[in-house]
CSV table of C-alpha atoms in Angstrom, one decimal:
chain,number,residue,atom,x,y,z
N,1,MET,CA,103.2,9.7,11.9
N,2,LYS,CA,103.5,6.8,9.4
N,3,ALA,CA,101.8,4.4,11.8
N,4,ASP,CA,98.8,6.7,12.1
N,5,SER,CA,98.5,7.0,8.4
N,6,SER,CA,98.6,3.2,7.9
N,7,SER,CA,96.0,2.7,10.6
N,8,SER,CA,93.7,5.3,9.0
N,9,SER,CA,94.0,3.6,5.6
N,10,SER,CA,93.1,0.2,7.1
N,11,SER,CA,90.0,1.6,8.8
N,12,SER,CA,88.8,3.2,5.6
N,13,PHE,CA,89.3,0.0,3.7
N,14,SER,CA,87.4,-1.9,6.3
N,15,PHE,CA,84.5,0.6,6.2
N,16,PHE,CA,84.4,0.4,2.4
N,17,PHE,CA,84.4,-3.4,2.5
N,18,ILE,CA,81.5,-3.5,5.0
N,19,SER,CA,79.6,-0.9,3.0
N,20,VAL,CA,79.9,-2.9,-0.2
N,21,SER,CA,79.0,-6.1,1.6
N,22,THR,CA,76.0,-4.5,3.2
N,23,GLY,CA,74.9,-3.0,-0.2
N,24,ARG,CA,75.2,-6.4,-1.8
N,25,LYS,CA,73.0,-7.9,0.9
N,26,TYR,CA,70.4,-5.2,0.5
N,27,SER,CA,70.5,-5.6,-3.3
N,28,THR,CA,70.0,-9.3,-2.9
N,29,THR,CA,67.2,-8.9,-0.5
N,30,LEU,CA,65.5,-6.3,-2.7
N,31,TRP,CA,65.9,-8.5,-5.7
N,32,LYS,CA,64.4,-11.4,-3.8
N,33,MET,CA,61.5,-9.3,-2.7
N,34,GLN,CA,60.8,-8.2,-6.2
N,35,GLU,CA,60.8,-11.8,-7.4
N,36,ASP,CA,58.5,-12.7,-4.6
N,37,LEU,CA,56.1,-9.9,-5.6
N,38,LYS,CA,56.2,-11.1,-9.2
N,39,ALA,CA,55.3,-14.6,-8.1
N,40,ILE,CA,52.5,-13.3,-6.0
N,41,ASN,CA,51.1,-11.1,-8.8
N,42,HIS,CA,51.4,-14.1,-11.2
N,43,THR,CA,49.3,-16.1,-8.8
N,44,ILE,CA,46.8,-13.5,-7.8
N,45,THR,CA,46.0,-11.9,-11.2
N,46,PRO,CA,44.3,-15.0,-12.6
N,47,GLU,CA,42.4,-15.5,-9.3
N,48,LEU,CA,41.2,-11.9,-9.4
N,49,ALA,CA,40.1,-12.2,-13.0
N,50,ALA,CA,38.2,-15.4,-12.1
N,51,LEU,CA,36.5,-13.6,-9.2
N,52,GLN,CA,35.5,-10.7,-11.4
N,53,GLN,CA,34.1,-13.1,-13.9
N,54,ASN,CA,32.2,-14.9,-11.2
N,55,GLU,CA,30.9,-11.6,-9.9
N,56,THR,CA,29.7,-10.7,-13.5
N,57,ASN,CA,28.0,-14.0,-13.8
N,58,ASN,CA,26.4,-13.6,-10.4
N,59,VAL,CA,25.1,-10.2,-11.4
N,60,LYS,CA,23.7,-11.5,-14.6
N,61,THR,CA,22.0,-14.4,-12.8
N,62,LEU,CA,20.6,-12.0,-10.2
N,63,GLN,CA,19.2,-9.8,-13.0
N,64,LYS,CA,17.6,-12.8,-14.7
N,65,VAL,CA,16.0,-13.9,-11.4
N,66,GLU,CA,14.7,-10.4,-10.8
N,67,GLN,CA,13.2,-10.3,-14.2
N,68,MET,CA,11.5,-13.7,-13.7
N,69,VAL,CA,10.1,-12.5,-10.4
N,70,LYS,CA,8.7,-9.3,-12.2
N,71,ASN,CA,7.2,-11.5,-14.9
N,72,LEU,CA,5.6,-13.9,-12.4
N,73,THR,CA,4.2,-11.0,-10.3
N,74,LYS,CA,2.7,-9.4,-13.4
N,75,GLU,CA,1.2,-12.7,-14.5
N,76,ALA,CA,-0.2,-13.3,-11.0
N,77,LYS,CA,-1.9,-9.9,-11.0
N,78,LYS,CA,-3.4,-10.6,-14.4
N,79,VAL,CA,-4.7,-14.0,-13.2
N,80,LYS,CA,-6.0,-12.4,-10.0
N,81,SER,CA,-7.8,-9.7,-12.0
N,82,GLN,CA,-9.4,-12.4,-14.3
N,83,PHE,CA,-10.4,-14.4,-11.3
N,84,GLN,CA,-12.0,-11.4,-9.7
N,85,ASP,CA,-13.9,-10.7,-12.9
N,86,GLN,CA,-15.2,-14.3,-13.0
N,87,ILE,CA,-16.3,-14.0,-9.4
N,88,LYS,CA,-18.2,-10.8,-10.2
N,89,LYS,CA,-19.9,-12.4,-13.2
N,90,LEU,CA,-20.9,-15.4,-11.0
N,91,GLN,CA,-22.2,-13.1,-8.3
N,92,GLY,CA,-24.2,-11.2,-10.9
N,93,THR,CA,-25.7,-14.4,-12.3
N,94,LEU,CA,-26.6,-15.6,-8.8
N,95,GLN,CA,-28.2,-12.2,-8.1
N,96,ARG,CA,-30.3,-12.3,-11.2
N,97,LEU,CA,-31.5,-15.8,-10.3
N,98,LYS,CA,-32.4,-14.5,-6.8
N,99,CYS,CA,-34.3,-11.6,-8.3
N,100,ASP,CA,-36.1,-13.9,-10.6
N,101,LEU,CA,-37.1,-16.1,-7.7
N,102,GLU,CA,-38.3,-13.1,-5.7
N,103,ASP,CA,-40.3,-11.8,-8.7
N,104,THR,CA,-41.9,-15.3,-9.0
N,105,LYS,CA,-42.7,-15.4,-5.3
N,106,HIS,CA,-44.4,-12.0,-5.2
N,107,LYS,CA,-45.9,-12.0,-8.7
N,108,GLY,CA,-49.4,-10.6,-8.6
N,109,THR,CA,-49.2,-9.6,-4.9
N,110,GLY,CA,-48.4,-5.9,-5.3
N,111,PRO,CA,-46.0,-3.5,-7.1
N,112,GLU,CA,-42.8,-4.8,-8.6
N,113,ARG,CA,-40.1,-5.3,-6.0
N,114,GLY,CA,-36.4,-4.8,-6.3
N,115,CYS,CA,-33.9,-7.2,-4.7
N,116,CYS,CA,-30.5,-6.9,-3.1
N,117,SER,CA,-27.3,-8.8,-2.9
N,118,TRP,CA,-26.7,-11.0,0.2
N,119,GLY,CA,-25.9,-8.9,3.2
N,120,TRP,CA,-27.8,-5.9,1.8
N,121,HIS,CA,-31.1,-4.6,3.1
N,122,LEU,CA,-33.9,-3.6,0.8
N,123,PHE,CA,-36.0,-0.5,1.4
N,124,GLN,CA,-38.3,0.8,-1.3
N,125,GLN,CA,-36.0,0.7,-4.5
N,126,SER,CA,-32.6,0.9,-2.8
N,127,CYS,CA,-30.3,-1.5,-1.1
N,128,TYR,CA,-28.3,-0.7,2.1
N,129,TRP,CA,-25.2,-2.3,3.6
N,130,LEU,CA,-23.8,-1.7,7.1
N,131,SER,CA,-20.1,-2.3,7.8
N,132,SER,CA,-18.8,-4.1,10.8
N,133,ALA,CA,-15.4,-2.5,10.6
N,134,GLU,CA,-14.5,1.1,11.2
N,135,LYS,CA,-12.9,3.6,8.8
N,136,SER,CA,-12.4,7.3,8.3
N,137,TRP,CA,-15.1,9.1,6.2
N,138,PRO,CA,-12.9,9.3,3.1
N,139,GLU,CA,-12.0,5.6,3.4
N,140,ALA,CA,-15.6,4.7,4.0
N,141,LYS,CA,-16.6,6.7,0.9
N,142,GLN,CA,-14.0,4.9,-1.2
N,143,ASP,CA,-15.2,1.5,0.1
N,144,CYS,CA,-18.7,2.2,-1.0
N,145,GLU,CA,-17.6,3.3,-4.4
N,146,GLU,CA,-15.6,0.1,-4.8
N,147,LYS,CA,-18.9,-1.7,-4.2
N,148,GLN,CA,-20.5,0.3,-7.0
N,149,ALA,CA,-22.5,2.1,-4.4
N,150,HIS,CA,-22.1,5.4,-2.3
N,151,LEU,CA,-22.4,6.5,1.3
N,152,VAL,CA,-26.1,6.6,2.2
N,153,ILE,CA,-28.0,9.6,1.0
N,154,ILE,CA,-31.1,10.3,3.0
N,155,THR,CA,-33.9,12.0,1.1
N,156,SER,CA,-37.1,11.3,3.2
N,157,TYR,CA,-38.3,10.9,6.7
N,158,LEU,CA,-39.2,7.3,6.1
N,159,GLU,CA,-35.7,6.6,4.8
N,160,LYS,CA,-34.2,8.3,7.8
N,161,GLN,CA,-36.2,6.2,10.2
N,162,PHE,CA,-35.1,3.0,8.2
N,163,VAL,CA,-31.4,4.0,8.5
N,164,PHE,CA,-31.8,4.8,12.2
N,165,ARG,CA,-33.3,1.3,12.8
N,166,LEU,CA,-30.4,-0.4,11.1
N,167,THR,CA,-27.7,1.7,12.8
N,168,LYS,CA,-29.0,2.1,16.3
N,169,PRO,CA,-27.2,2.5,18.8
N,170,ASN,CA,-24.0,2.9,16.8
N,171,SER,CA,-22.5,6.1,15.3
N,172,VAL,CA,-22.3,5.4,11.6
N,173,TRP,CA,-21.0,7.6,8.7
N,174,ILE,CA,-23.5,8.8,6.2
N,175,GLY,CA,-22.9,10.6,2.9
N,176,LEU,CA,-23.1,14.1,4.2
N,177,GLU,CA,-20.1,16.5,4.3
N,178,PHE,CA,-19.4,20.1,5.2
N,179,THR,CA,-16.6,21.6,3.1
N,180,GLY,CA,-16.3,25.0,4.6
N,181,HIS,CA,-19.3,26.8,3.3
N,182,MET,CA,-22.2,24.4,3.1
N,183,TRP,CA,-23.4,20.8,3.8
N,184,SER,CA,-23.8,18.6,0.8
N,185,TRP,CA,-24.4,14.9,0.0
N,186,VAL,CA,-21.8,12.8,-1.8
N,187,ASP,CA,-23.7,13.2,-5.1
N,188,TRP,CA,-23.2,17.0,-4.7
N,189,THR,CA,-26.9,17.5,-3.8
N,190,PRO,CA,-27.1,20.4,-1.4
N,191,TYR,CA,-28.5,19.5,2.0
N,192,ILE,CA,-31.4,21.7,3.3
N,193,MET,CA,-30.7,22.4,6.9
N,194,SER,CA,-33.2,21.1,9.5
N,195,ARG,CA,-32.0,21.8,13.0
N,196,THR,CA,-34.2,19.1,14.4
N,197,ASP,CA,-32.0,16.5,12.7
N,198,TRP,CA,-28.9,17.5,14.6
N,199,LEU,CA,-27.3,17.0,17.9
N,200,SER,CA,-24.8,19.7,17.0
N,201,TYR,CA,-24.9,21.6,13.8
N,202,GLU,CA,-22.8,24.7,14.4
N,203,THR,CA,-19.8,24.8,12.0
N,204,ASP,CA,-16.8,26.9,11.3
N,205,PHE,CA,-14.6,26.9,8.2
N,206,HIS,CA,-13.2,23.4,8.9
N,207,ARG,CA,-14.2,20.2,7.1
N,208,TYR,CA,-16.8,18.1,8.9
N,209,CYS,CA,-18.6,14.9,8.1
N,210,ALA,CA,-21.9,13.5,9.5
N,211,VAL,CA,-22.6,10.4,11.6
N,212,THR,CA,-25.8,9.0,13.0
N,213,TYR,CA,-26.1,9.5,16.7
N,214,ARG,CA,-27.9,6.8,18.9
N,215,GLY,CA,-30.4,6.1,16.2
N,216,ARG,CA,-32.3,9.4,16.4
N,217,LEU,CA,-30.1,12.3,15.4
N,218,TRP,CA,-27.1,13.3,13.2
N,219,ASP,CA,-23.9,14.8,14.6
N,220,LYS,CA,-20.9,16.5,13.0
N,221,THR,CA,-17.4,15.3,13.7
N,222,ASP,CA,-13.9,15.2,12.3
N,223,CYS,CA,-13.8,13.3,9.0
N,224,HIS,CA,-10.7,11.4,10.0
N,225,PHE,CA,-12.3,9.8,13.1
N,226,ARG,CA,-13.1,6.1,12.6
N,227,PHE,CA,-16.7,4.8,12.6
N,228,ARG,CA,-18.8,2.1,10.9
N,229,TRP,CA,-20.4,3.2,7.7
N,230,MET,CA,-23.5,2.6,5.5
N,231,CYS,CA,-23.5,2.2,1.7
N,232,GLU,CA,-26.5,2.6,-0.6
N,233,MET,CA,-27.1,1.4,-4.1
N,234,GLN,CA,-30.0,1.1,-6.5
N,235,ALA,CA,-32.0,-2.1,-6.0
N,236,LEU,CA,-31.6,-4.8,-8.7
N,237,ARG,CA,-34.5,-5.7,-10.9
């Protein structure tokens, strides 16, 4: 019985010694890991701070560049606008010289004549311009207005024949629109219906716009289809 007790005590001591040794090893390892983490933090923290500062500087630089681009864009638009104004003034001066030349040429040969810008056609006291591109009716209307003109408004048989001669055989937008209850010109003048003018004139409550048809009639069509168009403006004196 004594031998068994001695053996049990020896085993307990050995287990205790191993446990203490193992605990010391773990403590040493943990302490070493903590020291390593401190060293890493000591190294990384300044680097992170430097990166954050660089990022802040980069953001500030980017903001400055963006502001410079905005300022340059604004200045470019201003210069472009001034340049366009100068071109318009020069065109006006050239046009006045052209008109003076025409007046001198025809002085004493008949009633006073108007004159038109290059590319425009004179008829009576109006000037007419025919596009080469195609647009929807609203786009064509806007283009004429940007030219200080309007989509052509036809008020006489002679004017209608003049327009047909210029547009034949193309389909060309004119300044006539049906808005759901009546046809009217772009200057809000009501159109007096003449069925002999039209290839097809029946309408419902939709919006329609008018085009020339083969140089002899008008036709109604969807305003968003694309055709050439004709602008009209008062002749220059």
